[in-house]
PDB file of C-alpha atoms in Angstrom:
ATOM      1  CA  UNK A   1     -20.317   3.408 -23.642  1.00 43.00           C
ATOM      2  CA  UNK A   2     -21.212   4.795 -20.220  1.00 47.00           C
ATOM      3  CA  UNK A   3     -20.366   8.282 -19.034  1.00 41.00           C
ATOM      4  CA  UNK A   4     -18.377   6.745 -16.179  1.00 50.00           C
ATOM      5  CA  UNK A   5     -16.186   4.849 -18.643  1.00 49.00           C
ATOM      6  CA  UNK A   6     -15.571   8.011 -20.654  1.00 49.00           C
ATOM      7  CA  UNK A   7     -14.640   9.843 -17.461  1.00 48.00           C
ATOM      8  CA  UNK A   8     -12.196   7.051 -16.606  1.00 53.00           C
ATOM      9  CA  UNK A   9     -10.410   7.422 -19.925  1.00 50.00           C
ATOM     10  CA  UNK A  10     -10.392  11.212 -19.616  1.00 54.00           C
ATOM     11  CA  UNK A  11      -9.003  11.091 -16.088  1.00 56.00           C
ATOM     12  CA  UNK A  12      -6.255   8.651 -17.009  1.00 55.00           C
ATOM     13  CA  UNK A  13      -5.280  10.444 -20.197  1.00 52.00           C
ATOM     14  CA  UNK A  14      -5.513  13.939 -18.693  1.00 61.00           C
ATOM     15  CA  UNK A  15      -7.343  15.296 -21.760  1.00 66.00           C
ATOM     16  CA  UNK A  16     -10.529  14.738 -23.698  1.00 72.00           C
ATOM     17  CA  UNK A  17     -10.502  11.091 -24.791  1.00 68.00           C
ATOM     18  CA  UNK A  18      -9.532  10.215 -28.346  1.00 76.00           C
ATOM     19  CA  UNK A  19     -11.483   7.645 -30.337  1.00 75.00           C
ATOM     20  CA  UNK A  20      -8.904   4.969 -29.440  1.00 76.00           C
ATOM     21  CA  UNK A  21      -9.079   5.892 -25.748  1.00 75.00           C
ATOM     22  CA  UNK A  22     -12.872   5.655 -25.871  1.00 81.00           C
ATOM     23  CA  UNK A  23     -12.503   2.176 -27.371  1.00 82.00           C
ATOM     24  CA  UNK A  24     -10.110   1.212 -24.586  1.00 81.00           C
ATOM     25  CA  UNK A  25     -12.425   2.610 -21.945  1.00 82.00           C
ATOM     26  CA  UNK A  26     -15.242   0.630 -23.529  1.00 86.00           C
ATOM     27  CA  UNK A  27     -13.192  -2.517 -22.937  1.00 88.00           C
ATOM     28  CA  UNK A  28     -12.885  -1.772 -19.215  1.00 91.00           C
ATOM     29  CA  UNK A  29     -16.025  -3.694 -18.120  1.00 93.00           C
ATOM     30  CA  UNK A  30     -14.976  -6.625 -20.318  1.00 92.00           C
ATOM     31  CA  UNK A  31     -11.449  -6.612 -18.882  1.00 94.00           C
ATOM     32  CA  UNK A  32     -12.791  -6.299 -15.338  1.00 94.00           C
ATOM     33  CA  UNK A  33     -14.912  -9.406 -15.944  1.00 94.00           C
ATOM     34  CA  UNK A  34     -11.866 -11.213 -17.340  1.00 95.00           C
ATOM     35  CA  UNK A  35      -9.927 -10.480 -14.158  1.00 94.00           C
ATOM     36  CA  UNK A  36     -12.854 -11.184 -11.835  1.00 94.00           C
ATOM     37  CA  UNK A  37     -13.330 -14.648 -13.310  1.00 94.00           C
ATOM     38  CA  UNK A  38      -9.644 -15.413 -12.864  1.00 94.00           C
ATOM     39  CA  UNK A  39      -8.820 -13.672  -9.590  1.00 91.00           C
ATOM     40  CA  UNK A  40     -12.130 -14.140  -7.779  1.00 90.00           C
ATOM     41  CA  UNK A  41     -11.954 -10.824  -5.930  1.00 90.00           C
ATOM     42  CA  UNK A  42     -13.718  -7.681  -7.161  1.00 94.00           C
ATOM     43  CA  UNK A  43     -11.121  -5.280  -5.744  1.00 93.00           C
ATOM     44  CA  UNK A  44      -8.213  -7.215  -7.248  1.00 92.00           C
ATOM     45  CA  UNK A  45     -10.069  -7.418 -10.559  1.00 94.00           C
ATOM     46  CA  UNK A  46     -10.719  -3.673 -10.627  1.00 94.00           C
ATOM     47  CA  UNK A  47      -7.076  -2.952  -9.789  1.00 94.00           C
ATOM     48  CA  UNK A  48      -5.821  -5.289 -12.513  1.00 95.00           C
ATOM     49  CA  UNK A  49      -8.237  -3.828 -15.089  1.00 95.00           C
ATOM     50  CA  UNK A  50      -7.115  -0.311 -14.193  1.00 93.00           C
ATOM     51  CA  UNK A  51      -3.455  -1.379 -14.442  1.00 94.00           C
ATOM     52  CA  UNK A  52      -4.169  -2.811 -17.885  1.00 94.00           C
ATOM     53  CA  UNK A  53      -5.859   0.384 -19.005  1.00 91.00           C
ATOM     54  CA  UNK A  54      -2.926   2.468 -17.759  1.00 91.00           C
ATOM     55  CA  UNK A  55      -0.479   0.305 -19.751  1.00 92.00           C
ATOM     56  CA  UNK A  56      -2.643   0.564 -22.851  1.00 91.00           C
ATOM     57  CA  UNK A  57      -3.082   4.320 -22.539  1.00 86.00           C
ATOM     58  CA  UNK A  58       0.675   4.657 -22.164  1.00 87.00           C
ATOM     59  CA  UNK A  59       1.027   2.945 -25.536  1.00 86.00           C
ATOM     60  CA  UNK A  60      -1.923   4.746 -27.144  1.00 77.00           C
ATOM     61  CA  UNK A  61       0.051   6.062 -30.113  1.00 79.00           C
ATOM     62  CA  UNK A  62       1.306   2.552 -30.993  1.00 84.00           C
ATOM     63  CA  UNK A  63      -1.939   0.623 -30.549  1.00 83.00           C
ATOM     64  CA  UNK A  64      -3.713  -1.059 -33.457  1.00 84.00           C
ATOM     65  CA  UNK A  65      -6.382   1.036 -35.159  1.00 78.00           C
ATOM     66  CA  UNK A  66      -8.907  -1.730 -35.828  1.00 79.00           C
ATOM     67  CA  UNK A  67     -11.305  -2.508 -32.993  1.00 80.00           C
ATOM     68  CA  UNK A  68     -10.800  -6.296 -33.020  1.00 86.00           C
ATOM     69  CA  UNK A  69      -7.010  -5.990 -33.217  1.00 88.00           C
ATOM     70  CA  UNK A  70      -7.096  -3.521 -30.343  1.00 88.00           C
ATOM     71  CA  UNK A  71      -9.282  -5.904 -28.347  1.00 90.00           C
ATOM     72  CA  UNK A  72      -6.860  -8.809 -28.916  1.00 91.00           C
ATOM     73  CA  UNK A  73      -3.924  -6.589 -28.002  1.00 92.00           C
ATOM     74  CA  UNK A  74      -5.716  -5.457 -24.827  1.00 92.00           C
ATOM     75  CA  UNK A  75      -6.273  -9.083 -23.801  1.00 94.00           C
ATOM     76  CA  UNK A  76      -2.578  -9.791 -24.383  1.00 93.00           C
ATOM     77  CA  UNK A  77      -1.663  -6.967 -22.033  1.00 95.00           C
ATOM     78  CA  UNK A  78      -4.337  -8.132 -19.578  1.00 95.00           C
ATOM     79  CA  UNK A  79      -2.830 -11.612 -19.538  1.00 96.00           C
ATOM     80  CA  UNK A  80       0.577 -10.186 -18.587  1.00 96.00           C
ATOM     81  CA  UNK A  81      -1.021  -8.063 -15.860  1.00 96.00           C
ATOM     82  CA  UNK A  82      -2.849 -11.178 -14.616  1.00 95.00           C
ATOM     83  CA  UNK A  83       0.381 -13.175 -14.420  1.00 94.00           C
ATOM     84  CA  UNK A  84       2.046 -10.349 -12.497  1.00 93.00           C
ATOM     85  CA  UNK A  85      -0.959 -10.136 -10.132  1.00 91.00           C
ATOM     86  CA  UNK A  86      -0.827 -13.883  -9.492  1.00 90.00           C
ATOM     87  CA  UNK A  87       2.917 -13.776  -8.799  1.00 91.00           C
ATOM     88  CA  UNK A  88       2.319 -10.912  -6.387  1.00 89.00           C
ATOM     89  CA  UNK A  89      -0.436 -12.859  -4.657  1.00 87.00           C
ATOM     90  CA  UNK A  90       1.839 -15.898  -4.270  1.00 89.00           C
ATOM     91  CA  UNK A  91       4.641 -13.737  -2.851  1.00 92.00           C
ATOM     92  CA  UNK A  92       2.250 -12.059  -0.395  1.00 89.00           C
ATOM     93  CA  UNK A  93       0.871 -15.430   0.718  1.00 88.00           C
ATOM     94  CA  UNK A  94       4.349 -16.891   1.230  1.00 91.00           C
ATOM     95  CA  UNK A  95       5.472 -13.817   3.142  1.00 91.00           C
ATOM     96  CA  UNK A  96       2.346 -13.876   5.326  1.00 90.00           C
ATOM     97  CA  UNK A  97       2.868 -17.541   6.167  1.00 89.00           C
ATOM     98  CA  UNK A  98       6.529 -16.975   7.001  1.00 88.00           C
ATOM     99  CA  UNK A  99       5.671 -13.998   9.208  1.00 87.00           C
ATOM    100  CA  UNK A 100       2.929 -15.948  10.989  1.00 84.00           C
ATOM    101  CA  UNK A 101       5.475 -18.683  11.715  1.00 80.00           C
ATOM    102  CA  UNK A 102       7.938 -16.171  13.108  1.00 79.00           C
ATOM    103  CA  UNK A 103       5.231 -14.487  15.180  1.00 76.00           C
ATOM    104  CA  UNK A 104       4.455 -17.809  16.878  1.00 72.00           C
ATOM    105  CA  UNK A 105       8.020 -17.805  18.176  1.00 69.00           C
ATOM    106  CA  UNK A 106       7.381 -14.549  20.037  1.00 68.00           C
ATOM    107  CA  UNK A 107       4.974 -15.080  22.881  1.00 69.00           C
ATOM    108  CA  UNK A 108       3.411 -12.016  24.448  1.00 66.00           C
ATOM    109  CA  UNK A 109       3.765 -11.824  28.219  1.00 67.00           C
ATOM    110  CA  UNK A 110       0.819 -13.246  30.126  1.00 70.00           C
ATOM    111  CA  UNK A 111       0.842 -10.222  32.437  1.00 74.00           C
ATOM    112  CA  UNK A 112       2.327  -6.731  32.409  1.00 73.00           C
ATOM    113  CA  UNK A 113       5.628  -6.889  34.315  1.00 76.00           C
ATOM    114  CA  UNK A 114       5.754  -3.081  34.702  1.00 83.00           C
ATOM    115  CA  UNK A 115       2.211  -1.741  35.145  1.00 85.00           C
ATOM    116  CA  UNK A 116       3.403   1.646  36.453  1.00 89.00           C
ATOM    117  CA  UNK A 117       5.617   2.185  33.416  1.00 87.00           C
ATOM    118  CA  UNK A 118       2.836   1.083  31.065  1.00 88.00           C
ATOM    119  CA  UNK A 119       0.436   3.525  32.714  1.00 90.00           C
ATOM    120  CA  UNK A 120       2.963   6.379  32.457  1.00 90.00           C
ATOM    121  CA  UNK A 121       3.615   5.578  28.790  1.00 90.00           C
ATOM    122  CA  UNK A 122      -0.116   5.490  28.047  1.00 90.00           C
ATOM    123  CA  UNK A 123      -0.465   9.053  29.354  1.00 92.00           C
ATOM    124  CA  UNK A 124       2.102  10.371  26.865  1.00 92.00           C
ATOM    125  CA  UNK A 125       1.042  11.852  23.536  1.00 92.00           C
ATOM    126  CA  UNK A 126       1.276   9.254  20.741  1.00 92.00           C
ATOM    127  CA  UNK A 127       4.265  10.860  19.044  1.00 92.00           C
ATOM    128  CA  UNK A 128       6.268  11.091  22.287  1.00 93.00           C
ATOM    129  CA  UNK A 129       5.443   7.514  23.235  1.00 93.00           C
ATOM    130  CA  UNK A 130       6.471   6.342  19.764  1.00 94.00           C
ATOM    131  CA  UNK A 131       9.823   8.131  20.068  1.00 95.00           C
ATOM    132  CA  UNK A 132      10.554   6.312  23.325  1.00 93.00           C
ATOM    133  CA  UNK A 133       9.386   2.942  22.022  1.00 92.00           C
ATOM    134  CA  UNK A 134      11.355   3.186  18.780  1.00 94.00           C
ATOM    135  CA  UNK A 135      14.488   3.678  20.856  1.00 94.00           C
ATOM    136  CA  UNK A 136      13.719   1.190  23.650  1.00 91.00           C
ATOM    137  CA  UNK A 137      11.972  -1.635  21.799  1.00 88.00           C
ATOM    138  CA  UNK A 138      13.169  -1.327  18.214  1.00 90.00           C
ATOM    139  CA  UNK A 139      16.765  -0.405  19.010  1.00 91.00           C
ATOM    140  CA  UNK A 140      16.848   2.736  16.872  1.00 94.00           C
ATOM    141  CA  UNK A 141      19.104   5.586  17.842  1.00 95.00           C
ATOM    142  CA  UNK A 142      17.412   8.766  19.038  1.00 96.00           C
ATOM    143  CA  UNK A 143      18.240  10.607  15.796  1.00 95.00           C
ATOM    144  CA  UNK A 144      16.950   7.658  13.716  1.00 95.00           C
ATOM    145  CA  UNK A 145      13.723   7.476  15.714  1.00 95.00           C
ATOM    146  CA  UNK A 146      13.321  11.226  15.314  1.00 94.00           C
ATOM    147  CA  UNK A 147      13.757  10.896  11.548  1.00 94.00           C
ATOM    148  CA  UNK A 148      11.016   8.244  11.470  1.00 94.00           C
ATOM    149  CA  UNK A 149       8.740  10.763  13.191  1.00 94.00           C
ATOM    150  CA  UNK A 150       9.826  13.690  11.026  1.00 94.00           C
ATOM    151  CA  UNK A 151      11.933  15.389  13.709  1.00 95.00           C
ATOM    152  CA  UNK A 152      15.391  16.854  13.297  1.00 96.00           C
ATOM    153  CA  UNK A 153      18.082  15.026  15.245  1.00 95.00           C
ATOM    154  CA  UNK A 154      18.437  17.966  17.648  1.00 96.00           C
ATOM    155  CA  UNK A 155      14.703  18.134  18.296  1.00 96.00           C
ATOM    156  CA  UNK A 156      14.554  14.367  18.789  1.00 96.00           C
ATOM    157  CA  UNK A 157      17.404  14.383  21.320  1.00 97.00           C
ATOM    158  CA  UNK A 158      15.838  17.275  23.240  1.00 97.00           C
ATOM    159  CA  UNK A 159      12.396  15.653  23.268  1.00 96.00           C
ATOM    160  CA  UNK A 160      13.839  12.262  24.246  1.00 97.00           C
ATOM    161  CA  UNK A 161      15.756  13.786  27.152  1.00 96.00           C
ATOM    162  CA  UNK A 162      12.648  15.602  28.429  1.00 96.00           C
ATOM    163  CA  UNK A 163      10.555  12.454  28.099  1.00 94.00           C
ATOM    164  CA  UNK A 164      13.031  10.391  30.095  1.00 94.00           C
ATOM    165  CA  UNK A 165      13.076  13.046  32.837  1.00 94.00           C
ATOM    166  CA  UNK A 166       9.281  13.125  32.879  1.00 93.00           C
ATOM    167  CA  UNK A 167       9.057   9.335  33.176  1.00 91.00           C
ATOM    168  CA  UNK A 168      11.683   9.243  35.934  1.00 92.00           C
ATOM    169  CA  UNK A 169       9.756  11.810  37.977  1.00 90.00           C
ATOM    170  CA  UNK A 170       6.434  10.007  37.440  1.00 88.00           C
ATOM    171  CA  UNK A 171       7.900   6.645  38.426  1.00 89.00           C
ATOM    172  CA  UNK A 172       9.801   7.811  41.517  1.00 87.00           C
TER     173      UNK A 172
END
C-alpha cells in the first residue's frame, strides 16, 4: 500500500488508520479504476471513488472483517455510488439542454442601446455595479440585492441611493 493511500485513509478518518481502514484505502486504486472504466472521466472517477471510501469509512465498525468479504462489500457500495453518479449526470445533461433551449429564446442586442450608461456602469466598482444590476435587471428589491452581496438592508439602501445619484450626475 502506498503512503499516499495511507494518508488518504488517515485524513478521512481523522486518526491513525486501523487495519480495516488500511484495507479500504488499499482498495482505492481498484475502485478508481472501476469508476474510470464505467464513467470515462478521471475526475468523475476520483470523486466517485472518494465518495465510496467516505461511505465505507462511515460504516467502518460494521464492515466485514475478512478481506474478500470487505472487497465484495466495497464493490456493492461502489455500484450504488455509480448509479447515483449516472443519475446525476443524466439530470445535469437534461438541465443543460433545457437551459440551452431557453437561452436561444433570449437574443442579445446587436448593439449597445445605451453606450453612455454602459460606460458609466463599467467605471463602478464590481460590488456597486452588481447592486444596481441585481435591482434593475434581476428585479430584486434593494434590501434583497444587498443581502445577496452581504450588506445590511440599511447599507444597501444608502449605497443604492448614492449610486443612482452618481449615475444621474455622470449622465447629465
